[in-house]
Short mmCIF file of C-alpha atoms in Angstrom, two decimals:
data_model
loop_
_atom_site.label_atom_id
_atom_site.label_comp_id
_atom_site.label_asym_id
_atom_site.label_seq_id
_atom_site.Cartn_x
_atom_site.Cartn_y
_atom_site.Cartn_z
CA MET A 23 179.82 26.18 13.12
CA GLY A 24 181.31 28.39 15.62
CA LYS A 25 184.01 29.50 13.08
CA ASN A 26 181.62 30.10 10.41
CA ARG A 27 179.33 32.49 12.77
CA LYS A 28 182.64 34.37 13.50
CA ASN A 29 183.46 34.75 9.87
CA LYS A 30 179.66 36.16 9.21
CA LYS A 31 180.03 38.72 12.10
CA GLU A 32 183.51 39.89 11.05
CA LYS A 33 182.17 40.25 7.28
CA ASP A 34 179.02 42.38 8.96
CA MET A 35 181.19 44.35 10.97
CA ASP A 36 183.37 45.21 7.87
CA VAL A 37 180.31 45.94 5.50
CA VAL A 38 179.09 48.18 8.53
CA SER A 39 182.28 49.66 8.77
CA HIS A 40 182.56 50.56 4.94
CA LEU A 41 178.99 51.87 5.10
CA SER A 42 179.89 54.34 8.09
CA GLU A 43 182.85 55.67 6.56
CA LEU A 44 180.77 56.36 3.21
CA ARG A 45 178.25 58.01 5.07
CA ASN A 46 180.87 60.35 6.97
CA ARG A 47 182.59 60.90 3.36
CA ILE A 48 178.88 62.17 1.75
CA ILE A 49 178.87 64.36 5.38
CA VAL A 50 181.71 66.16 4.31
CA THR A 51 181.59 66.75 0.92
CA GLY A 52 177.84 68.15 1.87
CA VAL A 53 179.55 70.57 4.31
CA PHE A 54 181.93 71.69 1.98
CA PHE A 55 179.29 72.08 -0.99
CA ILE A 56 177.27 74.57 1.29
CA LEU A 57 180.19 76.05 2.56
CA ILE A 58 181.40 76.96 -0.97
CA PHE A 59 177.25 77.62 -1.94
CA ILE A 60 177.25 80.16 0.90
CA ALA A 61 180.49 81.82 -0.53
CA GLY A 62 179.11 81.82 -3.96
CA PHE A 63 175.71 83.46 -2.69
CA ILE A 64 177.36 86.36 -1.16
CA TYR A 65 179.28 87.10 -4.08
CA ILE A 66 176.36 86.21 -6.81
CA GLU A 67 176.85 90.31 -8.21
CA ASP A 68 180.03 89.64 -9.10
CA ILE A 69 179.81 86.09 -10.49
CA TYR A 70 176.55 87.46 -12.36
CA TRP A 71 178.55 90.62 -13.88
CA PHE A 72 181.45 88.23 -14.73
CA PHE A 73 179.26 86.68 -17.05
CA ALA A 74 177.14 89.74 -18.18
CA LYS A 75 179.41 92.41 -18.70
CA GLU A 76 180.33 91.21 -22.13
CA LEU A 77 176.63 91.23 -23.63
CA ASP A 78 175.55 93.44 -26.34
CA PHE A 79 171.89 93.09 -25.08
CA LYS A 80 170.18 93.64 -21.66
CA LEU A 81 169.04 90.84 -19.42
CA THR A 82 165.73 91.56 -18.32
CA ALA A 83 163.73 89.59 -15.18
CA ILE A 84 159.73 89.46 -15.37
CA SER A 85 159.40 88.04 -11.92
CA PRO A 86 160.95 88.16 -8.57
CA GLY A 87 161.28 84.39 -8.78
CA GLU A 88 163.82 84.66 -11.89
CA ILE A 89 165.84 87.04 -9.03
CA ILE A 90 165.74 84.08 -6.83
CA TRP A 91 166.32 81.48 -9.24
CA ILE A 92 169.52 83.45 -10.79
CA TYR A 93 170.94 83.71 -6.91
CA PHE A 94 170.31 80.00 -6.44
CA SER A 95 171.46 78.41 -9.82
CA LEU A 96 174.81 80.52 -10.38
CA ALA A 97 175.65 79.73 -6.95
CA GLY A 98 174.95 76.00 -7.17
CA VAL A 99 177.39 75.81 -10.07
CA ILE A 100 180.02 77.65 -8.19
CA ALA A 101 179.51 75.07 -5.45
CA LEU A 102 179.52 72.00 -7.76
CA ALA A 103 182.81 73.04 -9.45
CA GLY A 104 184.22 74.01 -6.35
CA THR A 105 183.62 70.93 -4.75
CA LEU A 106 184.75 68.72 -7.54
CA PRO A 107 188.29 68.15 -5.89
CA ILE A 108 186.59 67.29 -2.41
CA ILE A 109 184.09 64.50 -4.07
CA ALA A 110 187.18 63.51 -6.11
CA TYR A 111 189.39 62.79 -3.02
CA GLN A 112 186.68 61.39 -1.44
CA ILE A 113 186.32 58.89 -3.83
CA TRP A 114 189.48 58.13 -3.89
CA ALA A 115 190.15 58.04 -0.33
CA PHE A 116 187.14 55.64 -0.35
CA VAL A 117 188.64 52.89 -2.52
CA LYS A 118 192.47 53.66 -1.45
CA PRO A 119 192.47 50.53 0.49
CA GLY A 120 192.05 48.28 -2.11
CA LEU A 121 194.68 50.01 -4.15
CA THR A 122 198.12 48.94 -4.31
CA PRO A 123 200.73 51.64 -3.48
CA HIS A 124 201.98 52.29 -7.36
CA GLU A 125 197.61 52.76 -7.79
CA ARG A 126 197.69 54.88 -4.93
CA LYS A 127 200.16 57.00 -6.42
CA VAL A 128 199.29 57.13 -9.92
CA THR A 129 195.48 57.91 -9.46
CA LEU A 130 196.40 60.54 -7.19
CA PRO A 131 196.86 63.19 -9.61
CA TYR A 132 193.54 62.73 -10.90
CA ILE A 133 191.97 64.91 -8.00
CA PRO A 134 193.27 68.11 -9.38
CA ALA A 135 192.87 66.97 -13.34
CA VAL A 136 188.85 66.58 -12.36
CA PHE A 137 188.62 70.15 -11.40
CA ILE A 138 190.95 71.49 -14.07
CA LEU A 139 189.06 69.58 -16.83
CA PHE A 140 185.56 70.84 -15.34
CA LEU A 141 186.89 74.06 -15.99
CA ALA A 142 188.04 73.78 -19.35
CA GLY A 143 184.51 72.10 -20.36
CA MET A 144 182.88 75.18 -18.91
CA VAL A 145 185.26 77.35 -20.81
CA PHE A 146 184.63 75.77 -24.14
CA GLY A 147 180.87 75.53 -23.43
CA TYR A 148 180.75 79.34 -22.83
CA PHE A 149 182.82 80.06 -25.76
CA LEU A 150 180.77 78.02 -27.80
CA PHE A 151 177.72 79.73 -26.61
CA THR A 152 178.60 83.36 -26.68
CA GLN A 153 180.53 83.17 -30.13
CA PHE A 154 178.22 80.72 -32.08
CA ILE A 155 175.21 79.68 -30.90
CA ILE A 156 173.93 83.12 -29.49
CA PRO A 157 175.01 84.99 -32.64
CA PHE A 158 173.46 81.99 -34.93
CA LEU A 159 170.27 82.41 -33.29
CA LEU A 160 170.37 86.26 -33.52
CA ASN A 161 171.00 85.84 -37.15
CA LEU A 162 168.36 83.99 -37.66
CA ASN A 163 166.04 86.86 -36.42
CA ASN A 164 167.26 89.31 -39.17
CA GLY A 165 165.26 92.24 -37.91
CA MET A 166 161.97 90.47 -37.70
CA PHE A 167 161.11 90.62 -33.79
CA ASP A 168 162.09 92.64 -30.88
CA ILE A 169 164.00 90.11 -28.64
CA MET A 170 163.99 90.27 -24.86
CA PHE A 171 166.31 88.23 -23.09
CA THR A 172 165.23 86.99 -19.60
CA VAL A 173 167.68 86.15 -16.94
CA ASP A 174 165.75 82.97 -16.70
CA GLY A 175 165.72 82.02 -20.26
CA TYR A 176 169.31 83.21 -20.97
CA PHE A 177 171.01 81.54 -17.96
CA LYS A 178 168.90 78.20 -18.23
CA PHE A 179 170.17 78.18 -22.12
CA LEU A 180 173.74 78.94 -21.14
CA MET A 181 173.77 76.02 -18.40
CA ARG A 182 172.10 73.28 -20.54
CA VAL A 183 175.14 73.86 -23.00
CA THR A 184 178.04 74.45 -20.65
CA LEU A 185 177.29 71.86 -17.53
CA PRO A 186 176.92 68.70 -20.36
CA LEU A 187 180.09 69.57 -21.85
CA ALA A 188 182.10 70.02 -18.55
CA ALA A 189 180.94 66.53 -17.49
CA LEU A 190 182.00 65.11 -20.74
CA PHE A 191 185.28 66.82 -20.60
CA GLU A 192 185.82 64.61 -17.38
CA LEU A 193 185.74 61.45 -19.79
CA PRO A 194 189.50 61.01 -19.76
CA ILE A 195 189.67 60.81 -16.07
CA ILE A 196 187.08 58.71 -15.30
CA VAL A 197 188.44 56.22 -18.10
CA MET A 198 191.94 56.04 -16.85
CA PHE A 199 190.58 55.57 -12.86
CA LEU A 200 188.39 52.67 -14.02
CA THR A 201 190.95 51.06 -16.00
CA ASN A 202 193.20 51.32 -12.84
CA LEU A 203 190.39 49.56 -10.99
CA GLY A 204 190.05 47.02 -13.52
CA ILE A 205 186.67 47.88 -14.42
CA LEU A 206 187.52 49.24 -18.02
CA SER A 207 189.75 47.92 -21.08
CA PRO A 208 190.62 49.51 -24.12
CA ASP A 209 189.17 46.62 -26.24
CA LEU A 210 185.62 47.45 -24.67
CA MET A 211 186.10 50.90 -25.59
CA LYS A 212 187.01 49.82 -28.83
CA LYS A 213 184.09 47.73 -29.36
CA THR A 214 181.40 50.39 -28.03
CA ARG A 215 183.19 53.13 -30.34
CA ARG A 216 180.33 53.23 -32.83
CA TYR A 217 177.65 53.77 -30.08
CA ALA A 218 179.24 56.18 -28.24
CA TYR A 219 180.05 58.16 -31.21
CA PHE A 220 176.01 58.31 -31.76
CA LEU A 221 175.72 59.17 -28.00
CA LEU A 222 177.84 62.15 -28.19
CA ILE A 223 176.48 63.32 -31.53
CA VAL A 224 172.65 63.12 -29.75
CA ILE A 225 174.07 65.09 -26.92
CA SER A 226 175.55 67.64 -29.16
CA THR A 227 172.19 67.99 -30.91
CA MET A 228 170.28 68.28 -27.97
CA ILE A 229 172.64 71.19 -26.66
CA THR A 230 172.61 72.96 -29.68
CA PRO A 231 170.11 74.98 -32.00
CA PRO A 232 168.83 72.77 -34.57
CA ASP A 233 171.20 73.24 -37.19
CA PHE A 234 173.79 71.25 -39.05
CA PHE A 235 176.82 72.90 -38.46
CA LEU A 236 176.17 73.48 -34.70
CA PRO A 237 176.09 70.10 -33.73
CA LEU A 238 179.04 69.16 -35.85
CA LEU A 239 181.06 71.90 -34.05
CA VAL A 240 180.18 70.12 -30.60
CA SER A 241 180.47 66.94 -31.61
CA VAL A 242 184.00 66.86 -33.27
CA PRO A 243 186.01 67.79 -29.95
CA LEU A 244 183.75 65.39 -28.10
CA ILE A 245 184.61 62.32 -30.47
CA ILE A 246 188.25 63.90 -30.04
CA ILE A 247 188.08 63.44 -26.26
CA TYR A 248 186.90 59.57 -26.82
CA GLU A 249 189.57 58.61 -28.65
CA ILE A 250 192.12 60.42 -26.64
CA SER A 251 190.12 58.60 -23.58
CA ILE A 252 190.96 55.36 -25.43
CA THR A 253 194.75 55.98 -26.10
CA LEU A 254 194.79 56.97 -22.21
CA CYS A 255 193.23 53.62 -21.60
CA SER A 256 195.60 51.74 -23.46
CA ARG A 257 198.71 53.57 -21.80
CA VAL A 258 197.16 52.49 -18.36
CA PHE A 259 195.97 49.12 -19.33
CA ARG A 260 199.42 48.09 -20.91
CA ASN A 261 201.11 49.77 -17.54
CA LYS A 262 199.02 47.72 -15.14
CA GLN A 263 199.72 44.41 -17.15
CA LYS A 264 203.34 45.39 -16.71
CA LYS A 265 203.27 45.21 -13.44
CA HIS A 266 201.34 42.36 -12.98
CA GLU A 267 203.60 40.43 -15.21
CA GLU A 268 206.75 41.89 -13.02
CA TYR A 269 204.99 40.71 -9.70
CA MET A 270 204.34 37.37 -11.07
CA LYS A 271 208.01 36.84 -11.97
CA SER A 272 209.18 38.13 -8.69
CA GLU A 273 206.78 35.78 -7.23
CA SER A 274 207.78 32.66 -9.52
CA VAL A 275 211.59 33.68 -8.35
CA TYR A 276 210.64 32.80 -4.51
#
């Protein structure tokens, strides 16, 4: 009886220590987010003109609230992108005690990759938005209307396109990480392929205007990313199995 109580107490202490560690990591991440947000807020004019200087039209603010909104929105996106490596490191550090030395070494490069892929997704989304979506919508006008682009409407539309694509570009890293943890397998990804395709097409339709060409233009790269993710998942899975077999062989020798 006393031994059971001791084991229960140790388990409770272990859970409390894990929750305490998780809380501390969330606090650290929050502090970095706030600091980067403040930096983005300070340099908001430079960030704004980076996106607006190449536009062929002038953006209009129809209320003071739109000016406040653009300050907070752009600073928030910058803070999110800048905090991503911190978030990735905190997740990695939290699960690190449960990983083998090899798994720690393999998963550590995921941290900069998360940031790079997020930026790649945003660049792709911005290129798609400025080179295809906006020209397509302007061509629909065909001189029938006087178009006024508001700051609020333009940047909300821009974020609606770029942020989902940036998140979906993280798929290969997420897949590799979950495969290393033993949560995901290539067989599971192959079985759910048709559902994944359907979901990606739905997302592409939601973030683009109602046209046949533009959703197709978006969904094809996303499907390619999914197929790349399956390939990476298979590679990680094979390496993991190989390491496990080598370990079992070495154990059998002793």
